[in-house]
Coordinates of C-alpha atoms and ligand atoms in Angstrom, one line a residue:
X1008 CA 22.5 198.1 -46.5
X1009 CA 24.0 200.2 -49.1
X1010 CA 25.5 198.5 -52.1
X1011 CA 29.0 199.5 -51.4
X1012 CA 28.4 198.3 -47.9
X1013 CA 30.3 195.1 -48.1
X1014 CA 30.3 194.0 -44.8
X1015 CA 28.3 196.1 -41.7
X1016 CA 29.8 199.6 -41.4
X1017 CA 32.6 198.6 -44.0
X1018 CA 32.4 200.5 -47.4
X1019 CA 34.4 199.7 -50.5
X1020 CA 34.9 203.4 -52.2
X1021 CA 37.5 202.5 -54.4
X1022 CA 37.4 203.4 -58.5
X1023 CA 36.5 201.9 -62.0
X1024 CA 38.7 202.2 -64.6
X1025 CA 36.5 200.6 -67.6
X1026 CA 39.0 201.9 -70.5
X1027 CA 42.9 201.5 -69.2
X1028 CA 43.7 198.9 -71.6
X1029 CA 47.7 198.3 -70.9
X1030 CA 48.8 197.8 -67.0
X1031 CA 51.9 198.3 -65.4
X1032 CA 53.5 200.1 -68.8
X1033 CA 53.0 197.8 -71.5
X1034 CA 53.5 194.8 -69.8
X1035 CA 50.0 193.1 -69.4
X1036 CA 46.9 193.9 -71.6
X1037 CA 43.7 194.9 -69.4
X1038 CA 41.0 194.1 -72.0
X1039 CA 38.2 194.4 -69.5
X1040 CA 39.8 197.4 -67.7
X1041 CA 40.0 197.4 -63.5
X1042 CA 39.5 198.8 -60.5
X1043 CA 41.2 200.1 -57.6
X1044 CA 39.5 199.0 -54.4
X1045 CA 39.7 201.2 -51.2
X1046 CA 37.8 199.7 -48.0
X1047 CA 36.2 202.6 -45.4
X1048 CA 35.8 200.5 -42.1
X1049 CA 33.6 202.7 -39.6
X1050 CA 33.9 202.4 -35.9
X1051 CA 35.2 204.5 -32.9
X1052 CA 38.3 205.0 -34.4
X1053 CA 37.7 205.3 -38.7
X1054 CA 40.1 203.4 -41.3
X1055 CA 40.3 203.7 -44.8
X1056 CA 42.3 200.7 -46.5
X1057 CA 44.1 201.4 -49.3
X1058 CA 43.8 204.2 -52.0
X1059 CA 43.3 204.5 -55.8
X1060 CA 45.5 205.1 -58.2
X1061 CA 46.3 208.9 -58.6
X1062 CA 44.1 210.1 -61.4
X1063 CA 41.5 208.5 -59.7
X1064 CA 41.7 209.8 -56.5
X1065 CA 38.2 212.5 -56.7
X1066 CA 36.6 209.0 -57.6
X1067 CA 37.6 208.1 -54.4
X1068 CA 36.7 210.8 -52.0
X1069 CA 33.8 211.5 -53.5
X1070 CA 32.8 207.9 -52.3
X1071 CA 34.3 208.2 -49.0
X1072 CA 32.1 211.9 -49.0
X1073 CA 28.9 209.9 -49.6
X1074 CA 29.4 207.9 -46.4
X1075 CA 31.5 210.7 -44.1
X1076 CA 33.3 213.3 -44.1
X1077 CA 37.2 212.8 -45.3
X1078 CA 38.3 214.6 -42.3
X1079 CA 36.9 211.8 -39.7
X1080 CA 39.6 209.3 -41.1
X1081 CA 42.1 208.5 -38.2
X1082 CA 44.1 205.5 -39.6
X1083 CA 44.7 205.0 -43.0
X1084 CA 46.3 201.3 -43.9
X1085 CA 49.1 201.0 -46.8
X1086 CA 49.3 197.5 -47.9
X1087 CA 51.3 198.1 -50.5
X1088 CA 53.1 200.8 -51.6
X1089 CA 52.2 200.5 -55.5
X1090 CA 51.1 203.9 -57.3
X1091 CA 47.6 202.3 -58.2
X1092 CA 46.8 201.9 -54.6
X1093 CA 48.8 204.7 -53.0
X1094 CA 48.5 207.1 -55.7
X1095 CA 45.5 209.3 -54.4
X1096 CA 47.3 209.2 -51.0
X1097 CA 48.8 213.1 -51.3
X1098 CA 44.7 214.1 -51.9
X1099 CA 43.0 212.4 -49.2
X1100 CA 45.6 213.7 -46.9
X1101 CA 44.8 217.4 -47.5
X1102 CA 41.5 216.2 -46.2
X1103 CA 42.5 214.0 -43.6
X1104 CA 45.9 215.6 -42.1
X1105 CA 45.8 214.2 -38.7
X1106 CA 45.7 210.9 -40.1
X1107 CA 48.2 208.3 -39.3
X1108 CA 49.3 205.8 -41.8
X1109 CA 50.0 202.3 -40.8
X1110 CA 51.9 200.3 -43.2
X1111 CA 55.4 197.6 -43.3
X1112 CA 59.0 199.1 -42.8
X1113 CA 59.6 198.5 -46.5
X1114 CA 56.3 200.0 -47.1
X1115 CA 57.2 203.5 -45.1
X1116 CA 60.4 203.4 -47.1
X1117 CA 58.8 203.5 -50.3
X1118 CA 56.0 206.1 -49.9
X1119 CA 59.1 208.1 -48.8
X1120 CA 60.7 207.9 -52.1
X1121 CA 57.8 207.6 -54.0
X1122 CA 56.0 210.9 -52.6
X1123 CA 58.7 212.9 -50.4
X1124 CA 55.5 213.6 -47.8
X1125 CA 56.1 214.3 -44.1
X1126 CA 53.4 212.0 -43.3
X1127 CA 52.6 210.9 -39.5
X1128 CA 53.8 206.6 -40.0
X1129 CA 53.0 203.9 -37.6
X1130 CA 55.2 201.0 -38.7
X1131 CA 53.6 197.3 -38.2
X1132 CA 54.8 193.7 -38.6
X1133 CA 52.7 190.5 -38.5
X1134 CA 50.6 189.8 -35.6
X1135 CA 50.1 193.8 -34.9
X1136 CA 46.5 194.8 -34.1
X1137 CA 45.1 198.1 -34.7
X1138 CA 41.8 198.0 -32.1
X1139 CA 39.2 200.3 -34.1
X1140 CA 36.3 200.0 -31.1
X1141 CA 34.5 197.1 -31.9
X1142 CA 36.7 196.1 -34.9
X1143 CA 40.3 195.3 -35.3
X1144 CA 42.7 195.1 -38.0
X1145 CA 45.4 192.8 -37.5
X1146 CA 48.2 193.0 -39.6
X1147 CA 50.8 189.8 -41.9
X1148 CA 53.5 190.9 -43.6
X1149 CA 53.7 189.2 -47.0
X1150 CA 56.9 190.5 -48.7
X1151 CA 56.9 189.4 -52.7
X1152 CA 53.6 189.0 -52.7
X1153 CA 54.4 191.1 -55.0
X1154 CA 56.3 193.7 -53.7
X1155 CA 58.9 194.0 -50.7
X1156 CA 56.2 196.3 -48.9
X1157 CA 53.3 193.9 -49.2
X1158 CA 51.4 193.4 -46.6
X1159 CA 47.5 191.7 -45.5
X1160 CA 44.7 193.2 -43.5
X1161 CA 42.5 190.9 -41.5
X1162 CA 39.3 191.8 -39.6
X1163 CA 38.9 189.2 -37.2
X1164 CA 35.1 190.2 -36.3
X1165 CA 34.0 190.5 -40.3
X1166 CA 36.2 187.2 -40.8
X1167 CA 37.7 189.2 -43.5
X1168 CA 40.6 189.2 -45.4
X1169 CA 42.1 192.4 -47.6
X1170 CA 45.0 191.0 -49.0
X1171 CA 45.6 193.8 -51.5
X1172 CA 46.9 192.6 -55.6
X1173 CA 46.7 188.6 -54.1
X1174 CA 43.8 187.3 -55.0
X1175 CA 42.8 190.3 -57.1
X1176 CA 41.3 190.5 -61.1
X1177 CA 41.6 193.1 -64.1
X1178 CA 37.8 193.5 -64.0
X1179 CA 35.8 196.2 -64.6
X1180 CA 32.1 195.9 -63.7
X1181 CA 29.4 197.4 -61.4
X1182 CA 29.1 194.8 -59.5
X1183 CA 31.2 193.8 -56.5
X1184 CA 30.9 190.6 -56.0
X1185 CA 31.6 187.3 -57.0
X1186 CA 28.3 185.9 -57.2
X1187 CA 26.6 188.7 -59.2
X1188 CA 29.0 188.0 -62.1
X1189 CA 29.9 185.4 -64.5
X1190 CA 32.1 182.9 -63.2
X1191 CA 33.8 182.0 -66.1
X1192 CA 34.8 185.2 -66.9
X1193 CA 35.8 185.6 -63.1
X1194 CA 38.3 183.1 -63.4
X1195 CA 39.8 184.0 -66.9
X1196 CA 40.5 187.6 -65.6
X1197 CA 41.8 185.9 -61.9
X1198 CA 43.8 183.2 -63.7
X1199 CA 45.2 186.1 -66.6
X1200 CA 46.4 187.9 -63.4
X1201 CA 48.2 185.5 -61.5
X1202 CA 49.8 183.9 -65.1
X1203 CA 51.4 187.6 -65.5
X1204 CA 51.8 189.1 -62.6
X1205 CA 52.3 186.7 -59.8
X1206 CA 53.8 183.1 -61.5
X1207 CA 57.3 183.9 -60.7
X1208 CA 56.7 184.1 -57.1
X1209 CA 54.7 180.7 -56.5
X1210 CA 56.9 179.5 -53.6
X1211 CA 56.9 182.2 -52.0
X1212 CA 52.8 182.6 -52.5
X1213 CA 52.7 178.7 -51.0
X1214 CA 54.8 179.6 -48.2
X1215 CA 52.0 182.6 -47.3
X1216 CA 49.3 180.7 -47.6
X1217 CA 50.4 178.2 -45.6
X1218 CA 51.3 180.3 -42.5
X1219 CA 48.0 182.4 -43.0
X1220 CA 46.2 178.6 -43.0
X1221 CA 48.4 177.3 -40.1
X1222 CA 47.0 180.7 -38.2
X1223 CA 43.7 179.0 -38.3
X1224 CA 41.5 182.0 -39.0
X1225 CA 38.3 182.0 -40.5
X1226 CA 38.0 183.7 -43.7
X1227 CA 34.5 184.3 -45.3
X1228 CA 35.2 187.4 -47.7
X1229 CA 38.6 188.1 -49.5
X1230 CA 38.3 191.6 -50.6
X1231 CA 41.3 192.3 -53.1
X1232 CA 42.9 195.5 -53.8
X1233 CA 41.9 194.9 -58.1
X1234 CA 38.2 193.1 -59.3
X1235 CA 36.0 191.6 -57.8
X1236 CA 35.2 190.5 -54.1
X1237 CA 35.3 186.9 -53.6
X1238 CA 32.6 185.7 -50.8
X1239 CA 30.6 182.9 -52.4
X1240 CA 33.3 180.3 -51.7
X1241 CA 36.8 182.2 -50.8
X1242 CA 38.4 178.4 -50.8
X1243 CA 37.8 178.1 -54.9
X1244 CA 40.3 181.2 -55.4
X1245 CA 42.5 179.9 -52.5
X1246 CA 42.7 176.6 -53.8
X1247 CA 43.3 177.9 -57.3
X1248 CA 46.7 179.9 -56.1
X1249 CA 47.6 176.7 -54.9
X1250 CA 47.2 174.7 -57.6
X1251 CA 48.8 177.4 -59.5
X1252 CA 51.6 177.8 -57.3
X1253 CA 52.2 174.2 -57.7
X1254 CA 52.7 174.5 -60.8
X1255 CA 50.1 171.9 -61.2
X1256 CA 49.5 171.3 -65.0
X1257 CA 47.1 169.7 -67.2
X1258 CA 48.1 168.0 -70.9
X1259 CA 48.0 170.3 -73.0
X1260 CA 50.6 172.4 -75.6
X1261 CA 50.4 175.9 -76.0
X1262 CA 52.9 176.9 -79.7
X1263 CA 53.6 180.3 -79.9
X1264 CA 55.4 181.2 -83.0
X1265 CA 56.7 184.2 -85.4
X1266 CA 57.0 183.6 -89.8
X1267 CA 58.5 185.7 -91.4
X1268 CA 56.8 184.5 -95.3
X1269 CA 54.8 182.0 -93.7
X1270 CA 56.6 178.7 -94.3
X1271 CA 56.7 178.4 -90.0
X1272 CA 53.2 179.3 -90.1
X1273 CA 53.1 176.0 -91.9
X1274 CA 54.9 174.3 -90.0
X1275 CA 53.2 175.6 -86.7
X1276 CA 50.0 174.1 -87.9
X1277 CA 51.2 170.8 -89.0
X1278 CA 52.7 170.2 -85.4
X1279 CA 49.0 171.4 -83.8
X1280 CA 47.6 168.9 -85.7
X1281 CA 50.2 166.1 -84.7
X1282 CA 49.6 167.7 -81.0
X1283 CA 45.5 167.3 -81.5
X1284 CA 45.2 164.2 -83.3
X1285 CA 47.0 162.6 -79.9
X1286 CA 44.1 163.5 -77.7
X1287 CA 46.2 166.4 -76.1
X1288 CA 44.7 170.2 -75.8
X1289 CA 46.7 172.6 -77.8
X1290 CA 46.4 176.2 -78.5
X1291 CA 48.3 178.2 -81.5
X1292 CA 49.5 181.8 -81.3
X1293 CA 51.2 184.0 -83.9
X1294 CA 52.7 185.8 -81.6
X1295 CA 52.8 188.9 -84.0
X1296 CA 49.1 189.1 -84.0
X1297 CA 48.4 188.1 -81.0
X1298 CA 47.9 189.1 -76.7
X1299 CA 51.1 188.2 -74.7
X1300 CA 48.6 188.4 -71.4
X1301 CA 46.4 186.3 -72.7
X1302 CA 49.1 183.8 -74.0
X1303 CA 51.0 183.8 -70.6
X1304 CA 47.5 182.8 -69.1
X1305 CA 47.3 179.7 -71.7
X1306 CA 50.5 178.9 -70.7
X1307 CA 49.8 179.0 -66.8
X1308 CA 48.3 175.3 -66.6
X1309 CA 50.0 173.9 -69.9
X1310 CA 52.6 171.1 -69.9
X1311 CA 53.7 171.8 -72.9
X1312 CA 55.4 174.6 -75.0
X1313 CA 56.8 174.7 -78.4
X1314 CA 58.6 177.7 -79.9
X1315 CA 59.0 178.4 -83.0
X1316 CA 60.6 181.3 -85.6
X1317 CA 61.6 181.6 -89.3
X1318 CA 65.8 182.7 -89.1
X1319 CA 67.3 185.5 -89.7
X1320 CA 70.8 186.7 -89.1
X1321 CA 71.2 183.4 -87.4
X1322 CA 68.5 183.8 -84.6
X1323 CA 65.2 184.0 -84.1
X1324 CA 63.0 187.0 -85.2
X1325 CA 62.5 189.8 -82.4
X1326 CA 58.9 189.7 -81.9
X1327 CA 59.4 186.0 -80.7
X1328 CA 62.8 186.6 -79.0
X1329 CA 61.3 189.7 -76.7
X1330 CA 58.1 187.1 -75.6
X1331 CA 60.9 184.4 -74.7
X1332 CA 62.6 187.0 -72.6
X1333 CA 59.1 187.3 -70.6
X1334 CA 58.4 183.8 -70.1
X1335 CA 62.0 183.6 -68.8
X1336 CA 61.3 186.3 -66.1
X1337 CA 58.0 183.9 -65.2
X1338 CA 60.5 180.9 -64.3
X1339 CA 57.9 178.4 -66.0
X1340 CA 58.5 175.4 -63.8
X1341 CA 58.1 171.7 -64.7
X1342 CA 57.3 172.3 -68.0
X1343 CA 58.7 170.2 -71.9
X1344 CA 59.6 172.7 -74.8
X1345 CA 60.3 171.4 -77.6
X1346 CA 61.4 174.1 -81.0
X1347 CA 61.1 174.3 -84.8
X1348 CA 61.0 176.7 -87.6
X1349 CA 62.3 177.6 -91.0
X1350 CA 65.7 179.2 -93.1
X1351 CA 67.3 179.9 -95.6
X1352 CA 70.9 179.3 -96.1
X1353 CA 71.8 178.7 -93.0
X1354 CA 69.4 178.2 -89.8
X1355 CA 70.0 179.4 -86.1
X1356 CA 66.7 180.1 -84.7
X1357 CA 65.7 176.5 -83.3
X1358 CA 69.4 176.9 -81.3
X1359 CA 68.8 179.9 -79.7
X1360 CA 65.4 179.2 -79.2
X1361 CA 66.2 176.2 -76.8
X1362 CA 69.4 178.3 -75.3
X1363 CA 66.7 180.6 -73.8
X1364 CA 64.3 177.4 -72.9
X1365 CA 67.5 175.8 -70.9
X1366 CA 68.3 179.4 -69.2
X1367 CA 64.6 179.4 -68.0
X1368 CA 65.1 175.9 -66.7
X1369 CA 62.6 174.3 -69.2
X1370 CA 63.5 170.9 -70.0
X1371 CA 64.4 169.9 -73.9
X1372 CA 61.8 167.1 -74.8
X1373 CA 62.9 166.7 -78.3
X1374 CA 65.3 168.0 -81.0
X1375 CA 64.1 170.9 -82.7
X1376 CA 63.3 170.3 -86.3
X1377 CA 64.2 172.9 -89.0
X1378 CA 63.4 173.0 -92.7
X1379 CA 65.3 175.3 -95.5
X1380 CA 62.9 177.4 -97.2
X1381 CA 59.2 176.2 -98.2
X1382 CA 58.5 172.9 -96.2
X1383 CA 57.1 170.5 -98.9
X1384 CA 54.5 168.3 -98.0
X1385 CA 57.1 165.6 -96.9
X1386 CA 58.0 168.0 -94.6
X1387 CA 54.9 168.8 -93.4
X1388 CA 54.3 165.1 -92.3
X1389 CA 57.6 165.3 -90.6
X1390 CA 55.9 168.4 -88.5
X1391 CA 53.1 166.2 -87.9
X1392 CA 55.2 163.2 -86.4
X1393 CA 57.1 166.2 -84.6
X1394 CA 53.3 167.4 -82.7
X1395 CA 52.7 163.4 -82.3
X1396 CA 56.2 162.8 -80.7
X1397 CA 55.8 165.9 -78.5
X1398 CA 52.3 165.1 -77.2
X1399 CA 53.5 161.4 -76.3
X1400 CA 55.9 162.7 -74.0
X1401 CA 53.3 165.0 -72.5
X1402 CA 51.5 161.9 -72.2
X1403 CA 54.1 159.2 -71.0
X1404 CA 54.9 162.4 -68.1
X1405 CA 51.1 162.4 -67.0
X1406 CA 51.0 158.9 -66.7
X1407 CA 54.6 159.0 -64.5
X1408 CA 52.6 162.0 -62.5
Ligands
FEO1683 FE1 47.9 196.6 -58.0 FE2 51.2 195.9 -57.1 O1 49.7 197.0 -57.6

């Protein structure tokens, strides 16, 4: 069996890309780069699933070349209508013109806008079967997860699922699956992922993988459209989305904060050490120095956030304000905030630090405390009773839990 054979007669031929280093614009940091995973299922009829991103798309073929010849593809499958996955679909099209794609209604409508191609479209909904020969592809709609298009692949006789970005990693290696690689690692990259890209949508993520449970089919490889290939336990990843959908926490206080001469520096550490000296986890972020991804992904399983900024103008500083604005859009669920930081003449920041928190439906555990200028060492204790007061309601909620 070839190495790219994942499952008998089924290729991946997707692409690495080891050095992209900022996804989807700016908007999450890819510090071990990705891939863009295709799926070349051979049979009577030939299906390729999914494409690669555009600049990527010789990658491709040439991969698809090694196993057949472009022009032998009869069906190609759009989950989702996303340039990194339809992107090289104008190439492999000169190569394969007969082909017919096969995709959702929303997902015909976007490849129209995106490419303007008179392409040959089969439209499908859930419970749609594409008979291969001996294989089959049957098709589940799964709109928002993450785009309206969305949609799942499952081959019944591989017991195969190729859900596209669910499930999927930033992860850039040679190997393909999820037992040749570090575990750890695995599930930094899977949990970063589904912190930035997929946390707004967890009801609608519970709701999907509930009816794909409730249609009782075995799964014993999810192959994702980004990462790695999950097939040493598929339930670990499953059970993780729930969990994460959930928004099922653990005690623990992630403070992100901006200082503009250092005094909330100051006072950030004070409250860790209030937080830590409780017995409750806590991580500290300058937010100026540090990677939003990888903050959001602290964030993901943490009870508690506290937010902090030195004033100016009567609000908080911008790098801070422009994170907030994020979090917002990933409608944080069940979660205490709590804010602080310092001013001069007049202070502002704490306020429209917990405006936001209320807007993103984050619930207020405590006053925000504030201190003029250079906290003195007074002050600093008062930061330290702040962390201990904050943790104990972290606490006194996992004991209600
Ligand atoms: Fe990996 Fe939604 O694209």
């Amino acid at each position: 069996m070839a190495k790219s054979e994942i499952k008998k007669d089924i290729f991946w031929v997707g692409a690495v890309d080891w050095n992209v280093r900022n996804f989807h614009g700016h908007t999450y940091s890819t510090s071990r780069g990705t891939t863009y995973n295709s799926y070349l299922i051979l049979d009577e009829k030939i299906a390729l699933v999914d494409t690669v991103y555009g600049p990527f798309a010789q990658e491709m073929i040439r991969r698809i070349k090694e196993v057949i010849d472009p022009a032998k593809i009869d069906y190609i499958v759009v989950n989702h209508v996303e340039t990194d996955h339809s992107g090289a679909l104008p190439e492999i099209l000169k190569l394969c013109p007969k082909a017919r794609l096969m995709g959702t209604a929303k997902c015909r409508e976007g490849l129209e806008k995106h490419y303007y191609g008179k392409w040959d479209f089969q439209t499908v909904k859930t419970g749609d079967k594409l008979n291969l020969g001996k294989k089959t592809l049957s098709f589940i709609e799964a709109p928002m997860v993450h785009w309206p298009d969305s949609m799942f692949t499952y081959c019944p006789q591989e017991k195969l699922l190729l859900p596209n970005d669910a499930f999927g990693q930033h992860y850039a290696t040679a190997e393909r699956f999820d037992d040749e690689v570090d575990n750890a690692v695995l599930m930094e990259e899977a949990t970063k992922y589904y912190a930035n890209i997929l946390w707004p949508l967890g009801s609608i993520i519970l709701g999907k993988i509930g009816e794909v449970q409730k249609m009782n089919i075995p799964i014993d490889m999810i192959a994702p459209s980004h990462g790695i290939i999950w097939r040493r336990d598929p339930a670990e990843i499953i059970n993780a989305y729930l969990s994460w959908a959930k928004n099922q926490t653990v005690p623990k206080a992630v403070i992100v904060y901006e200082t503009m001469w250092g005094a909330t520096a100051k006072m950030a550490e004070r409250i860790a050490q209030g937080i830590s000296d409780s017995n409750i986890q806590v991580k500290l972020f300058d937010i100026v120095v540090s990677d939003r991804t990888e903050i959001i992904k602290e964030m993901l399983n943490a009870k508690g956030f506290v937010i902090g900024s030195s004033t100016h103008d009567n609000d908080m500083l911008p790098t801070i304000a422009a994170f907030l604005e994020f979090l917002k859009g990933s409608k944080p669920r069940e979660r205490l905030a709590c804010a602080f930081g310092s001013y001069g003449w007049a202070g502002g920041a704490t306020k429209e630090i917990e405006g936001i928190m209320k807007e993103a439906g984050i619930e207020l555990a405590q006053a925000g405390i504030g201190v003029k200028y250079t906290p003195s060492e007074e002050e600093l204790n008062l930061c330290y009773e702040f962390g201990k007061e904050f943790a104990g309601k972290i606490l006194q909620e996992k004991l209600s839990a």
